[in-house]
Short mmCIF file of C-alpha atoms in Angstrom, two decimals:
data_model
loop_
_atom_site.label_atom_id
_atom_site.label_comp_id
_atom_site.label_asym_id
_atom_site.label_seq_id
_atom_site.Cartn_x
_atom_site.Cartn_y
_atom_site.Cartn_z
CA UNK A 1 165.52 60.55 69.96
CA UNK A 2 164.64 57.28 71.44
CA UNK A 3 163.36 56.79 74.62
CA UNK A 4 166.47 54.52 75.70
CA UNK A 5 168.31 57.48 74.55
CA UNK A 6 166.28 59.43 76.77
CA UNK A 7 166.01 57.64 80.02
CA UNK A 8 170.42 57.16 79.61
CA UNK A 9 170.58 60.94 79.08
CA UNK A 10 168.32 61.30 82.68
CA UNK A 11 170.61 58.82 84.33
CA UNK A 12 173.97 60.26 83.78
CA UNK A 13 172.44 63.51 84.74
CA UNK A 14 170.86 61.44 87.91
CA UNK A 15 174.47 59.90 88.58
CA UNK A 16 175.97 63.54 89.16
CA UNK A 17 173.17 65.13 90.38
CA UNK A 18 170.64 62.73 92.41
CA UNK A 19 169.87 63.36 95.96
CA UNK A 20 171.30 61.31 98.68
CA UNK A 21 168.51 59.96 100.70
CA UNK A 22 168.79 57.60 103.80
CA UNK A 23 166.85 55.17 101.64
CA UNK A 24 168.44 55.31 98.70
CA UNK A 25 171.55 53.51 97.42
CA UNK A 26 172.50 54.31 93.54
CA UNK A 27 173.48 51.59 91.42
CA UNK A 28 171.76 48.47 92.62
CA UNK A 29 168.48 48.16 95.05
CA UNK A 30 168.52 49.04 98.63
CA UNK A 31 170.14 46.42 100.50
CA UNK A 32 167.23 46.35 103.30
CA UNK A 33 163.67 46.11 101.65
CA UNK A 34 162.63 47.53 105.14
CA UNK A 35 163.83 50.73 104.70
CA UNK A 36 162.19 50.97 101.50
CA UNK A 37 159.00 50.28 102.96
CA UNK A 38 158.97 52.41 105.40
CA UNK A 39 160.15 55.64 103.89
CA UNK A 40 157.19 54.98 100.81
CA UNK A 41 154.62 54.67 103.70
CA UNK A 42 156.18 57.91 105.27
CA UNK A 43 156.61 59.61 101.69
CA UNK A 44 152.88 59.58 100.96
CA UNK A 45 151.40 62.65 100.62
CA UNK A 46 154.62 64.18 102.69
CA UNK A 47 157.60 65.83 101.05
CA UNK A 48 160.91 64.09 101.38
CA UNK A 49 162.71 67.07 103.78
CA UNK A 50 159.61 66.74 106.01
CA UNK A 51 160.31 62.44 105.79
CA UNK A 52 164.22 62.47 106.54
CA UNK A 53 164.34 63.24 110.38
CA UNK A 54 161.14 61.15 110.97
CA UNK A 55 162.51 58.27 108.99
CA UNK A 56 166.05 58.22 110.94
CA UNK A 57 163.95 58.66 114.26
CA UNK A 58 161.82 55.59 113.13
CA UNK A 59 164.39 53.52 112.35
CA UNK A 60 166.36 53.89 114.95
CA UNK A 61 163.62 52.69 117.72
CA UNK A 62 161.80 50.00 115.17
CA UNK A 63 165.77 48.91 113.42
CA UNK A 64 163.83 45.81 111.84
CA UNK A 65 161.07 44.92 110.24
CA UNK A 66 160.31 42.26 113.59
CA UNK A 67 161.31 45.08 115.56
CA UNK A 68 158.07 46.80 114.08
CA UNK A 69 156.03 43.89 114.06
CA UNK A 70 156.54 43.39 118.03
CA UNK A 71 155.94 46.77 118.97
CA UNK A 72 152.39 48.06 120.29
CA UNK A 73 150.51 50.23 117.62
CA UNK A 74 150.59 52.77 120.31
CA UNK A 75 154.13 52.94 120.46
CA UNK A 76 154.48 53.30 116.36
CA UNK A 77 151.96 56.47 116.63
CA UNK A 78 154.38 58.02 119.19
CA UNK A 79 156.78 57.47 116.61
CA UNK A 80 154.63 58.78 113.86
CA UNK A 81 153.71 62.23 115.85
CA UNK A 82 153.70 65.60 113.37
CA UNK A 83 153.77 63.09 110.07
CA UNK A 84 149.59 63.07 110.05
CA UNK A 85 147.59 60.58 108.15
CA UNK A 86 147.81 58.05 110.82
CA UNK A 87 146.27 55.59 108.63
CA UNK A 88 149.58 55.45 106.81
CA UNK A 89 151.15 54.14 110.36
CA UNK A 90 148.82 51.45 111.56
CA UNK A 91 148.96 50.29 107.79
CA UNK A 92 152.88 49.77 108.25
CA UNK A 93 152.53 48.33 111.59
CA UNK A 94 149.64 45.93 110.47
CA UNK A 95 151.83 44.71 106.84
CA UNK A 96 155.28 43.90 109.33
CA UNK A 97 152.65 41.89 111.18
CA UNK A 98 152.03 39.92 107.87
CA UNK A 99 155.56 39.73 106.90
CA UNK A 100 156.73 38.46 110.09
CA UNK A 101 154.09 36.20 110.98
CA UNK A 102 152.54 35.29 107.50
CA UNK A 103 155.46 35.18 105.34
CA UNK A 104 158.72 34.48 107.96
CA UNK A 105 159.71 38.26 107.33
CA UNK A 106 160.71 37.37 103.66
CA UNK A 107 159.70 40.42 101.55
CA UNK A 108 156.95 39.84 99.03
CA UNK A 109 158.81 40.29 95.33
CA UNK A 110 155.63 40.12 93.01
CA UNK A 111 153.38 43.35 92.38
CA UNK A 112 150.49 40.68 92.95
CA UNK A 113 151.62 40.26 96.48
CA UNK A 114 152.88 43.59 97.32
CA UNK A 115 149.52 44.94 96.37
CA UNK A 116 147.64 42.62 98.95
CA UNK A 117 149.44 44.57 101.76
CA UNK A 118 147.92 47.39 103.68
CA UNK A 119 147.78 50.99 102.90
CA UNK A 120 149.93 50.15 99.74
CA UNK A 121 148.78 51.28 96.00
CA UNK A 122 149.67 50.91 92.57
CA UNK A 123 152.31 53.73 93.00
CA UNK A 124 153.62 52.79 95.91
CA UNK A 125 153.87 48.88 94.92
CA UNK A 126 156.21 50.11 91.95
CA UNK A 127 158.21 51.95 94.14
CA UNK A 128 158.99 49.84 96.57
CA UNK A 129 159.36 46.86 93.84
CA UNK A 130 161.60 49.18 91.78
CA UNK A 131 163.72 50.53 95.31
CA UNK A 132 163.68 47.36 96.87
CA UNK A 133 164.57 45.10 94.32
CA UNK A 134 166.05 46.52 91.33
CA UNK A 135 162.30 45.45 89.00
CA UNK A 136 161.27 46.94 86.47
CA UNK A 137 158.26 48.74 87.30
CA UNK A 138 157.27 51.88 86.26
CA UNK A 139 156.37 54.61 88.77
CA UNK A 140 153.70 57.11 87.68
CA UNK A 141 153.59 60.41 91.54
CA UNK A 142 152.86 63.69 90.70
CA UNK A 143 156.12 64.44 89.59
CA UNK A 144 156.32 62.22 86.89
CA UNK A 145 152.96 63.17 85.86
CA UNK A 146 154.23 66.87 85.52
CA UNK A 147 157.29 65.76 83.63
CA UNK A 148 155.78 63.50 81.30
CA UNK A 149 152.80 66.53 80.31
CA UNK A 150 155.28 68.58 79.72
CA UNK A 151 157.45 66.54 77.80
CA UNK A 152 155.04 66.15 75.25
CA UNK A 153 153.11 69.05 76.08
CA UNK A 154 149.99 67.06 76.90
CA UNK A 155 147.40 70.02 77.90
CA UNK A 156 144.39 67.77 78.09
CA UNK A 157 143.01 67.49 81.96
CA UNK A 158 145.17 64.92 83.48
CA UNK A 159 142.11 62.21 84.94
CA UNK A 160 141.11 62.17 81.07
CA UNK A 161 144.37 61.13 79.97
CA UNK A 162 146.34 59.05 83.26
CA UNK A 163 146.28 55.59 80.63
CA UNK A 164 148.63 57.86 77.70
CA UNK A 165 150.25 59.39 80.65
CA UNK A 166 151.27 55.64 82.04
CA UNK A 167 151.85 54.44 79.01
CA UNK A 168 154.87 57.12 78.11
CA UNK A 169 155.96 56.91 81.29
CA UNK A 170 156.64 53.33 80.96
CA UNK A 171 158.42 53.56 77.37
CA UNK A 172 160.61 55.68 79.15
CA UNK A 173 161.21 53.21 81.90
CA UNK A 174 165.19 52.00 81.71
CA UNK A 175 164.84 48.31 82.10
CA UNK A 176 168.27 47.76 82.79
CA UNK A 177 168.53 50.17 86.44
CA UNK A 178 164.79 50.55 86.83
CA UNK A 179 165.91 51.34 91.02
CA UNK A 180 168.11 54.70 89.75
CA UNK A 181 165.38 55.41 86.66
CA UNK A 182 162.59 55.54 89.30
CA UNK A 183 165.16 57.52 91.72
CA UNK A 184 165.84 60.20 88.99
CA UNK A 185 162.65 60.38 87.13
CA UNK A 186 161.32 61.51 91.34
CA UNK A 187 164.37 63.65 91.42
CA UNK A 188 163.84 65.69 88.26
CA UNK A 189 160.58 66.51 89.32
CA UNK A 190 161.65 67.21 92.87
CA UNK A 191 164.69 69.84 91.76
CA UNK A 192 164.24 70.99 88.35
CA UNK A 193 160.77 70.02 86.49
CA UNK A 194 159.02 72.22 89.61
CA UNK A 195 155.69 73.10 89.59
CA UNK A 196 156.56 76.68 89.50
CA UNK A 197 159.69 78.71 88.17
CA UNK A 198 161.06 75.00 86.45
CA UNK A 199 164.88 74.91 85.95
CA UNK A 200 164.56 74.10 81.92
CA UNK A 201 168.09 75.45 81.81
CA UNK A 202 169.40 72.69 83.25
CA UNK A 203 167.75 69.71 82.34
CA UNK A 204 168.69 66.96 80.71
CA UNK A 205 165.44 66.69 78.59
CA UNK A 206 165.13 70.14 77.73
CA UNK A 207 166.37 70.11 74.02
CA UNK A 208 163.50 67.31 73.67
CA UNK A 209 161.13 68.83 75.84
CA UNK A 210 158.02 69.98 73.83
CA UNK A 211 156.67 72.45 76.73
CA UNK A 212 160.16 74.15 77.53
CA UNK A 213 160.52 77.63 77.00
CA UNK A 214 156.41 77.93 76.02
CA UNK A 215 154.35 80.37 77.86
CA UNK A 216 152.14 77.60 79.30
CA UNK A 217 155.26 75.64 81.36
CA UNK A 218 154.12 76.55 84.62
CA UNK A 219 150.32 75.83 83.44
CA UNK A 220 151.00 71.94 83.02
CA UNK A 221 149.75 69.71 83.65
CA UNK A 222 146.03 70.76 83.82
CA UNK A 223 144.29 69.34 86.83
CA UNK A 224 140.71 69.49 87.83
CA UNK A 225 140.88 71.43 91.65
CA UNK A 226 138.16 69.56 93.82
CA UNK A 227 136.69 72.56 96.14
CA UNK A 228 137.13 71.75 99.95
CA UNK A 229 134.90 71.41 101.95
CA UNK A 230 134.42 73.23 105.34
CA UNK A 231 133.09 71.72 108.57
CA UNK A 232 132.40 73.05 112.10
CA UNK A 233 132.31 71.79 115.23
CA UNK A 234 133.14 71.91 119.27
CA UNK A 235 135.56 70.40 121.31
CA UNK A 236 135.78 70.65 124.87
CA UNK A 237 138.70 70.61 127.42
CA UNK A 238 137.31 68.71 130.54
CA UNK A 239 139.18 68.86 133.90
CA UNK A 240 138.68 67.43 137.26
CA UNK A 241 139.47 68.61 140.71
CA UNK A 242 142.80 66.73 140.63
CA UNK A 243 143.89 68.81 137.84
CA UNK A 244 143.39 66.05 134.92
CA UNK A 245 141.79 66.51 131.23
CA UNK A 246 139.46 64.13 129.79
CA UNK A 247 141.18 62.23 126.66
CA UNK A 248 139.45 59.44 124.81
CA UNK A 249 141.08 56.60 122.35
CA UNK A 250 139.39 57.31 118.38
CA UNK A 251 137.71 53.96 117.17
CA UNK A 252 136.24 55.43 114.41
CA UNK A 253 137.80 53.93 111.21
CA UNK A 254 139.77 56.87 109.56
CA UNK A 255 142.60 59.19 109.48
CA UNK A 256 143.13 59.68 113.27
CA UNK A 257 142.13 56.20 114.19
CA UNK A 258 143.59 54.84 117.24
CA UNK A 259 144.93 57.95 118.16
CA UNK A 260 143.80 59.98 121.85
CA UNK A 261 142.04 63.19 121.16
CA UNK A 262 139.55 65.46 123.53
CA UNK A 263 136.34 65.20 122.64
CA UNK A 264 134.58 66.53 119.94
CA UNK A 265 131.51 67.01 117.86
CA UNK A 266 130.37 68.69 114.50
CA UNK A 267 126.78 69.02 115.65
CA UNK A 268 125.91 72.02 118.43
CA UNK A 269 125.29 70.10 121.40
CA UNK A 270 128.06 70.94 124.25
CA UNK A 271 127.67 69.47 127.88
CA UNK A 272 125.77 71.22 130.06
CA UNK A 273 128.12 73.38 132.11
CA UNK A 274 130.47 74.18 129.25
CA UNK A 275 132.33 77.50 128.96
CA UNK A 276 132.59 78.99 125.19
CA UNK A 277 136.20 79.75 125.04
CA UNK A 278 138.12 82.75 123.37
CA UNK A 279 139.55 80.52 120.84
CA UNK A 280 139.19 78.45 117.99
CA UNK A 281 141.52 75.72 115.60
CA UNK A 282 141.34 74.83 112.04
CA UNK A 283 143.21 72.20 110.52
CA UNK A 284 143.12 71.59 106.68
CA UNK A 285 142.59 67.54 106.09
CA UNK A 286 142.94 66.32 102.46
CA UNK A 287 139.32 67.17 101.20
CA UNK A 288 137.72 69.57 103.69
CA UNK A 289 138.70 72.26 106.39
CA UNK A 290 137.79 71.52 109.77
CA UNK A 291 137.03 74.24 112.44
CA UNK A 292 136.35 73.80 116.09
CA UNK A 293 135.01 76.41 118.94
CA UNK A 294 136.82 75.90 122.37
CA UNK A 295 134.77 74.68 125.16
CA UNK A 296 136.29 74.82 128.71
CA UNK A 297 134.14 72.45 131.42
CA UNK A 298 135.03 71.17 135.18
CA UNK A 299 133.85 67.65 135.98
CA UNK A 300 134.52 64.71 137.98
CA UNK A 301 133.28 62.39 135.40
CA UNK A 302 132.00 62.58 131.44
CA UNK A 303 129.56 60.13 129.87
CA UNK A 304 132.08 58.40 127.47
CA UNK A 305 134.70 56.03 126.97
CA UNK A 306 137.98 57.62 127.89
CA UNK A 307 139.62 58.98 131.24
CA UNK A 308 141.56 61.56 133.00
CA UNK A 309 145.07 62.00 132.53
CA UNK A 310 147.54 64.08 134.78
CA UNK A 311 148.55 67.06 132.72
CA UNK A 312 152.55 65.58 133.03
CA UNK A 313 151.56 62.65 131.29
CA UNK A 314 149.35 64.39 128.52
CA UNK A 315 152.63 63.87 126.27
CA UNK A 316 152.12 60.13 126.33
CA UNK A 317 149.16 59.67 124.27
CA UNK A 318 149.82 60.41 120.54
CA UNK A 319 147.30 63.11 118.95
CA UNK A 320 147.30 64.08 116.00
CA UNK A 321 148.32 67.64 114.58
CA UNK A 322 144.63 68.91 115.48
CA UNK A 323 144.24 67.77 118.57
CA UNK A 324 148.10 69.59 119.43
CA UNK A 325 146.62 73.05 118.34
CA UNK A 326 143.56 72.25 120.67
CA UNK A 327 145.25 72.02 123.83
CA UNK A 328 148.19 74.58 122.52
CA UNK A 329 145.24 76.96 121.68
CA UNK A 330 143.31 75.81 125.31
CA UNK A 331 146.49 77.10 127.24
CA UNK A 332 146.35 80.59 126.00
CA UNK A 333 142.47 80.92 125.89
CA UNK A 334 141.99 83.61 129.10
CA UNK A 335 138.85 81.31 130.43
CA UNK A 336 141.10 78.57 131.24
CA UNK A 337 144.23 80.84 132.51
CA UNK A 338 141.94 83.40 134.27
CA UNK A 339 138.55 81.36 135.97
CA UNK A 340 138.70 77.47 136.34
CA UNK A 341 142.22 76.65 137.47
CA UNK A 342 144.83 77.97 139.80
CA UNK A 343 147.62 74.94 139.02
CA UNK A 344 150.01 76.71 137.14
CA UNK A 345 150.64 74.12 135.41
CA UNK A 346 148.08 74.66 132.65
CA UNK A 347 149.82 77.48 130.99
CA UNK A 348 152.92 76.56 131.13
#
């Protein structure tokens, strides 16, 4: 069968069966390149049921790309809380600066361009291009890396093989709706081509399909798994007499970046004073494990950059996902409920 053949038998089976998704408009490219952009920043590394209520949430308080491009970075992270990799937001909020002031908010239409904006890849450039605009590009996630494998039961490592991976993928590629072939290549992956327990039964490739019904299915595609890492570390909840805790802004280039967090250290120093608390947090981070040992300490002051924030107003300041299960973990820790502080409102 030809692969025009192919990608027509994946569209009529995307035309009936294809997710609705607040970004997504089958036929023709999204009317508002905006929302595009923003739900492929958001989609990185996140799954699309995690996206959808964060996405609607987003767009309602930043409606426009100007809207976006006018707001403080701080806002955007408030915006952004429970999504983690905060790089992904100040990489938004820093390309609608370039639109808006750069190009006078018109949307770059070239992969050339679109690659010159921040935070966005080769994958994500054919996305949005292909979403946005109705090009077509060829987009090459995860899922479309499991289906192609499989298709032609490709059992070879996958980082030995990505340029025959690309290049099927491509062939594939339905030049004349490349928006609804990128939408339904994601969507066969997403609801039928899973990792595990894959619907075969039911998909529209499956008489083609050189790994359905084999033993070895759920076994491709073969991937090389990087061990993590694990790190250690303290942090250290800091109050004052007037019942604040110590929070400092990150300017450390990174993940967490611009967000407030309490401070912390991998090495073993602690402030002198500091109270080893009956608790610890982990937090698993792309290529290593982080754990931190709770320290409890009263003081009026701390030497570094930060301050002390009423415990009302703690919600304020994004944090990251860590930093949440710190002071969640700090209010149920019996040194800080039992000996340092009456005001109530610390375990609440």
């Amino acid at each position: 069968m030809s692969n025009l053949e192919l990608s027509t038998l994946l569209l009529n089976w995307y035309d009936a069966n294809g997710r609705e998704l607040p970004w997504r408009v089958k036929g023709v490219a999204h009317p508002n390149p905006y929302a595009v952009l923003v739900s492929e920043l958001m989609l990185q590394q996140t799954t699309v049921k995690t996206v959808i209520p964060y996405f609607y949430r987003f767009m309602e308080r930043f409606p426009t790309i100007k809207a976006l491009a006018e707001a403080a970075v701080d806002d955007v992270y408030q915006y952004w809380q429970g999504l983690g990799y905060y790089s992904r937001a100040r990489s938004l909020h820093a390309t609608a600066k370039v639109i808006v002031q750069e190009q006078g908010g018109v949307f770059p239409r070239t992969r050339q361009e679109v690659l010159k904006l921040k935070g966005i890849g080769s994958y994500t450039a054919s996305s949005f291009l292909a979403l946005a605009f109705n090009l077509p590009e060829t987009v090459v996630d995860g899922n479309v890396i499991r289906i192609i494998c499989r298709m032609y039961h490709l059992t070879v490592p996958v980082d030995e093989i990505r340029g025959v991976i690309e290049e099927k993928a491509k062939g594939l590629t339905d030049i004349a709706r490349p928006a609804d072939y990128a939408s339904a290549i994601m969507d066969l992956g997403a609801m039928v081509c899973t990792p595990k327990n894959p619907k075969c039964q039911v998909c529209p490739w499956q008489k083609y399909c050189l790994s359905a019904g084999k033993d070895d299915v759920e076994r491709i595609p073969v991937r090389r798994k990087p061990e993590k890492k694990e790190k250690y570390g303290r942090v250290f909840l800091i109050f004052n007499a007037a019942g604040g805790v110590f929070i400092r802004k990150r300017t450390e280039k990174g993940l967490l970046s611009g967000l407030y967090e309490f401070p912390w250290a991998e090495d073993d120093e602690k402030p002198s004073g500091a109270e080893e608390a009956d608790a610890e947090v982990s937090h698993i981070f792309t290529h290593f494990k982080l754990v931190l040992r709770l320290y409890i300490l009263k003081a009026e002051n701390y030497p570094a950059e930060g301050r002390f924030v009423n415990l009302k107003e703690l919600g304020d300041f994004p944090m990251s996902t860590l930093m949440k299960k710190v002071w969640a973990a700090g209010k149920e820790c019996s040194l800080l409920k039992n000996n340092l502080h009456s005001d109530t409102r610390l375990v609440k």
